[in-house]
Tab-separated table of C-alpha atoms in Angstrom:
chain	number	residue	atom	x	y	z
A	1	GLN	CA	12.811	-5.982	24.432
A	2	LYS	CA	12.217	-7.129	20.891
A	3	GLU	CA	14.462	-9.904	19.690
A	4	VAL	CA	15.611	-8.096	16.556
A	5	GLU	CA	15.212	-4.348	16.281
A	6	GLN	CA	15.576	-2.052	13.330
A	7	ASN	CA	14.715	1.569	12.803
A	8	SER	CA	11.703	1.582	10.489
A	9	GLY	CA	12.909	4.628	8.581
A	10	PRO	CA	12.542	5.884	6.005
A	11	LEU	CA	16.249	6.437	5.648
A	12	SER	CA	16.865	8.857	2.810
A	13	VAL	CA	20.280	9.154	1.183
A	14	PRO	CA	21.388	10.911	-2.004
A	15	GLU	CA	22.508	8.879	-4.979
A	16	GLY	CA	26.186	7.946	-4.703
A	17	ALA	CA	26.290	8.202	-0.920
A	18	ILE	CA	26.841	5.439	1.606
A	19	ALA	CA	23.692	4.060	3.207
A	20	SER	CA	24.120	2.631	6.697
A	21	LEU	CA	21.471	0.281	8.058
A	22	ASN	CA	21.599	-0.969	11.619
A	23	CYS	CA	20.144	-3.873	13.556
A	24	THR	CA	20.394	-4.922	17.196
A	25	TYR	CA	19.522	-8.286	18.672
A	26	SER	CA	18.795	-9.443	22.180
A	27	ASP	CA	20.028	-13.065	22.318
A	28	ARG	CA	23.755	-13.011	23.012
A	29	GLY	CA	24.020	-16.628	21.834
A	30	SER	CA	22.885	-15.798	18.296
A	31	GLN	CA	25.072	-17.394	15.700
A	32	SER	CA	24.355	-16.178	12.173
A	33	PHE	CA	23.075	-12.885	10.828
A	34	PHE	CA	21.396	-12.121	7.539
A	35	TRP	CA	20.412	-9.139	5.436
A	36	TYR	CA	17.488	-9.369	3.037
A	37	ARG	CA	16.258	-6.791	0.542
A	38	GLN	CA	12.544	-6.569	-0.193
A	39	TYR	CA	10.996	-4.460	-2.906
A	40	SER	CA	7.397	-3.417	-2.392
A	41	GLY	CA	5.040	-6.324	-3.041
A	42	LYS	CA	7.898	-8.730	-3.720
A	43	SER	CA	9.538	-11.474	-1.674
A	44	PRO	CA	12.627	-10.970	0.505
A	45	GLU	CA	15.888	-11.634	-1.303
A	46	LEU	CA	19.020	-12.687	0.568
A	47	ILE	CA	21.822	-10.155	0.127
A	48	MET	CA	24.431	-11.601	2.436
A	49	PHE	CA	25.087	-13.264	5.756
A	50	ILE	CA	27.800	-12.996	8.378
A	51	TYR	CA	28.687	-15.105	11.384
A	52	SER	CA	32.112	-13.859	12.505
A	53	ASN	CA	32.944	-10.560	14.135
A	54	GLY	CA	34.219	-7.955	11.739
A	55	ASP	CA	33.409	-6.991	8.187
A	56	LYS	CA	32.328	-9.020	5.191
A	57	GLU	CA	32.272	-7.379	1.777
A	58	ASP	CA	30.349	-8.375	-1.334
A	59	GLY	CA	30.435	-5.857	-4.138
A	60	ARG	CA	28.878	-2.606	-2.954
A	61	PHE	CA	27.600	-4.252	0.228
A	62	THR	CA	29.475	-4.642	3.507
A	63	ALA	CA	28.054	-6.417	6.525
A	64	GLN	CA	29.543	-5.610	9.905
A	65	LEU	CA	29.080	-7.710	13.032
A	66	ASN	CA	29.907	-6.830	16.609
A	67	LYS	CA	28.807	-9.643	18.905
A	68	ALA	CA	29.981	-7.891	22.074
A	69	SER	CA	27.649	-4.974	21.357
A	70	GLN	CA	25.009	-7.200	19.764
A	71	TYR	CA	24.603	-5.263	16.581
A	72	VAL	CA	24.959	-5.943	12.909
A	73	SER	CA	24.970	-3.351	10.157
A	74	LEU	CA	24.799	-3.185	6.400
A	75	LEU	CA	26.637	-0.545	4.418
A	76	ILE	CA	25.699	0.130	0.820
A	77	ARG	CA	28.340	2.085	-1.050
A	78	ASP	CA	27.562	4.233	-4.095
A	79	SER	CA	23.829	3.979	-3.389
A	80	GLN	CA	21.598	3.840	-6.446
A	81	PRO	CA	17.871	4.586	-6.797
A	82	SER	CA	17.449	0.853	-7.494
A	83	ASP	CA	18.614	0.187	-3.931
A	84	SER	CA	15.426	1.820	-2.652
A	85	ALA	CA	13.691	-1.001	-0.792
A	86	THR	CA	13.051	-2.342	2.679
A	87	TYR	CA	16.011	-4.109	4.257
A	88	LEU	CA	15.302	-6.896	6.706
A	89	CYS	CA	17.754	-8.071	9.328
A	90	ALA	CA	17.416	-11.693	10.464
A	91	VAL	CA	19.142	-13.640	13.202
A	92	SER	CA	19.700	-17.354	13.711
A	93	LYS	CA	19.735	-18.202	17.403
A	94	SER	CA	20.522	-21.862	16.837
A	95	GLY	CA	20.230	-24.554	14.223
A	96	ASN	CA	17.006	-25.786	15.790
A	97	THR	CA	14.964	-22.608	15.574
A	98	PRO	CA	13.793	-20.554	12.586
A	99	LEU	CA	15.301	-17.186	11.775
A	100	VAL	CA	13.991	-14.230	13.728
A	101	PHE	CA	13.307	-11.226	11.497
A	102	GLY	CA	13.283	-7.547	12.301
A	103	LYS	CA	10.514	-5.416	10.853
A	104	GLY	CA	12.825	-3.818	8.363
A	105	THR	CA	14.213	-0.400	7.494
A	106	ARG	CA	12.887	1.397	4.454
A	107	LEU	CA	15.656	2.960	2.388
A	108	SER	CA	15.030	5.678	-0.157
A	109	VAL	CA	17.871	6.689	-2.476
A	110	ILE	CA	17.211	10.096	-3.986
A	111	ALA	CA	18.492	10.757	-7.519
B	1	ASP	CA	12.607	-21.970	-13.370
B	2	ALA	CA	11.999	-20.618	-9.902
B	3	ASP	CA	13.424	-22.744	-7.079
B	4	VAL	CA	10.506	-22.017	-4.731
B	5	THR	CA	7.051	-21.688	-6.261
B	6	GLN	CA	3.757	-20.720	-4.710
B	7	THR	CA	0.263	-21.213	-6.044
B	8	PRO	CA	-1.929	-19.344	-6.466
B	9	ARG	CA	-0.154	-15.997	-6.759
B	10	ASN	CA	-3.332	-14.068	-6.069
B	11	ARG	CA	-6.558	-15.203	-4.474
B	12	ILE	CA	-9.767	-13.479	-3.531
B	13	THR	CA	-12.107	-15.467	-1.336
B	14	LYS	CA	-15.130	-14.933	0.850
B	15	THR	CA	-15.398	-15.096	4.618
B	16	GLY	CA	-15.946	-18.633	5.843
B	17	LYS	CA	-14.421	-20.387	2.846
B	18	ARG	CA	-11.652	-22.948	3.206
B	19	ILE	CA	-8.654	-22.291	1.031
B	20	MET	CA	-5.266	-23.863	0.487
B	21	LEU	CA	-2.023	-22.207	-0.487
B	22	GLU	CA	0.638	-24.463	-1.932
B	23	CYS	CA	4.407	-24.297	-1.924
B	24	SER	CA	6.831	-26.431	-3.899
B	25	GLN	CA	10.606	-26.321	-4.055
B	26	THR	CA	13.281	-27.831	-6.254
B	27	LYS	CA	16.182	-26.750	-4.056
B	28	GLY	CA	16.352	-30.083	-2.237
B	29	HIS	CA	16.022	-28.310	1.118
B	30	ASP	CA	14.687	-30.181	4.105
B	31	ARG	CA	13.173	-27.234	5.977
B	32	MET	CA	10.125	-25.224	4.945
B	33	TYR	CA	8.275	-22.270	6.447
B	34	TRP	CA	5.086	-20.246	6.054
B	35	TYR	CA	4.996	-16.520	6.869
B	36	ARG	CA	2.447	-13.773	6.519
B	37	GLN	CA	3.331	-10.138	6.051
B	38	ASP	CA	1.134	-7.199	6.880
B	39	PRO	CA	2.081	-3.529	6.458
B	40	GLY	CA	3.981	-2.320	9.522
B	41	LEU	CA	4.025	-5.747	11.163
B	42	GLY	CA	6.884	-7.374	9.322
B	43	LEU	CA	7.147	-11.087	8.635
B	44	ARG	CA	5.333	-13.310	11.089
B	45	LEU	CA	5.932	-17.053	11.232
B	46	ILE	CA	2.827	-19.213	10.958
B	47	TYR	CA	4.192	-22.776	10.820
B	48	TYR	CA	7.460	-24.477	10.020
B	49	SER	CA	8.642	-27.983	9.245
B	50	PHE	CA	12.174	-29.291	9.611
B	51	ASP	CA	11.446	-32.545	7.796
B	52	VAL	CA	8.498	-34.482	6.409
B	53	LYS	CA	7.378	-35.799	9.791
B	54	ASP	CA	7.973	-32.568	11.691
B	55	ILE	CA	5.405	-29.754	12.052
B	56	ASN	CA	5.792	-26.828	14.448
B	57	LYS	CA	3.611	-23.845	15.270
B	58	GLY	CA	4.960	-20.375	14.819
B	59	GLU	CA	3.869	-17.198	16.545
B	60	ILE	CA	0.491	-16.875	14.775
B	61	SER	CA	-0.796	-20.378	13.990
B	62	ASP	CA	-4.407	-19.893	15.132
B	63	GLY	CA	-6.817	-20.246	12.213
B	64	TYR	CA	-4.233	-22.004	10.039
B	65	SER	CA	-3.137	-25.580	9.446
B	66	VAL	CA	-0.371	-27.110	7.347
B	67	SER	CA	0.532	-30.333	5.608
B	68	ARG	CA	3.997	-31.489	4.575
B	69	GLN	CA	3.091	-33.886	1.782
B	70	ALA	CA	6.671	-34.530	0.719
B	71	GLN	CA	10.078	-33.012	1.257
B	72	ALA	CA	9.384	-30.646	-1.624
B	73	LYS	CA	5.791	-29.664	-0.784
B	74	PHE	CA	4.323	-27.696	2.115
B	75	SER	CA	0.713	-26.502	2.050
B	76	LEU	CA	-1.017	-23.908	4.206
B	77	SER	CA	-4.773	-24.079	4.802
B	78	LEU	CA	-7.148	-21.494	6.148
B	79	GLU	CA	-10.001	-23.554	7.574
B	80	SER	CA	-12.543	-20.741	7.608
B	81	ALA	CA	-11.141	-17.563	6.138
B	82	ILE	CA	-11.780	-14.233	7.855
B	83	PRO	CA	-11.050	-10.694	6.623
B	84	ASN	CA	-8.106	-10.140	8.986
B	85	GLN	CA	-6.296	-12.989	7.230
B	86	THR	CA	-5.973	-10.706	4.239
B	87	ALA	CA	-2.197	-10.477	3.790
B	88	LEU	CA	0.800	-11.395	1.685
B	89	TYR	CA	1.859	-14.995	2.372
B	90	PHE	CA	5.361	-16.293	1.786
B	91	CYS	CA	6.800	-19.773	1.770
B	92	ALA	CA	10.498	-20.187	2.500
B	93	THR	CA	13.023	-23.024	2.558
B	94	SER	CA	16.384	-23.687	4.150
B	95	ASP	CA	18.990	-26.422	4.200
B	96	ALA	CA	20.068	-27.696	7.605
B	97	GLY	CA	23.187	-29.163	6.029
B	98	THR	CA	24.809	-25.778	5.402
B	99	GLY	CA	25.002	-24.942	9.095
B	100	ILE	CA	24.147	-21.349	8.199
B	101	HIS	CA	20.362	-21.749	7.880
B	102	GLU	CA	19.762	-18.979	5.392
B	103	GLN	CA	16.200	-18.976	4.086
B	104	TYR	CA	15.043	-18.569	0.497
B	105	PHE	CA	11.609	-17.209	-0.229
B	106	GLY	CA	8.970	-17.967	-2.811
B	107	PRO	CA	7.301	-15.156	-4.787
B	108	GLY	CA	4.357	-14.872	-2.400
B	109	THR	CA	0.592	-15.225	-2.535
B	110	ARG	CA	-1.584	-12.160	-2.136
B	111	LEU	CA	-4.738	-13.262	-0.344
B	112	THR	CA	-7.814	-11.104	0.021
B	113	VAL	CA	-10.727	-12.234	2.195
B	114	THR	CA	-13.923	-10.272	1.625
């Protein structure tokens, strides 16, 4: 089982819709969870992180964490064509190990 | 000014050549990382350093070496470049003091080995 799994996509949503991106992780002791956005040929950019069960909202983005089910999701409300990118999920297992990244989900927002 | 810088941004080199990629940061972070990214393979960790005297191998360290010259500088060397090292290379930093360990990435170096 891979440590951090994401559906590679592409996930296509119409402009204005809600995009839902999902990530599962294998280490039940994982502590912090991150979402990065990466445009083609560019570096990953941190969108938000979450470490407590439940929802965390930042503008159009909401991160959801369910530690019992070992999944974390990212919702993007009112999706825009500029949101078209690859979204990387990353997990921190402890303070003494680097983040573990999933391979990313490619999102395409259709105008 | 960018907080994490990488030089060069693009490099074309020949098989067998030794090259160095450099990373500098002004964020004051203690931890630094080198990744490579290939299409379909995601980010793969090459080496990481949690402080100046600490160097650790990642999942794909063969063929690479690193040097942590100062807290702000972390260099990646390819001793004898080969074509399958053609990739996009990223440096990243993090601050152990936050307890969250989020990483911040440099702009990347596109390396082509012919």
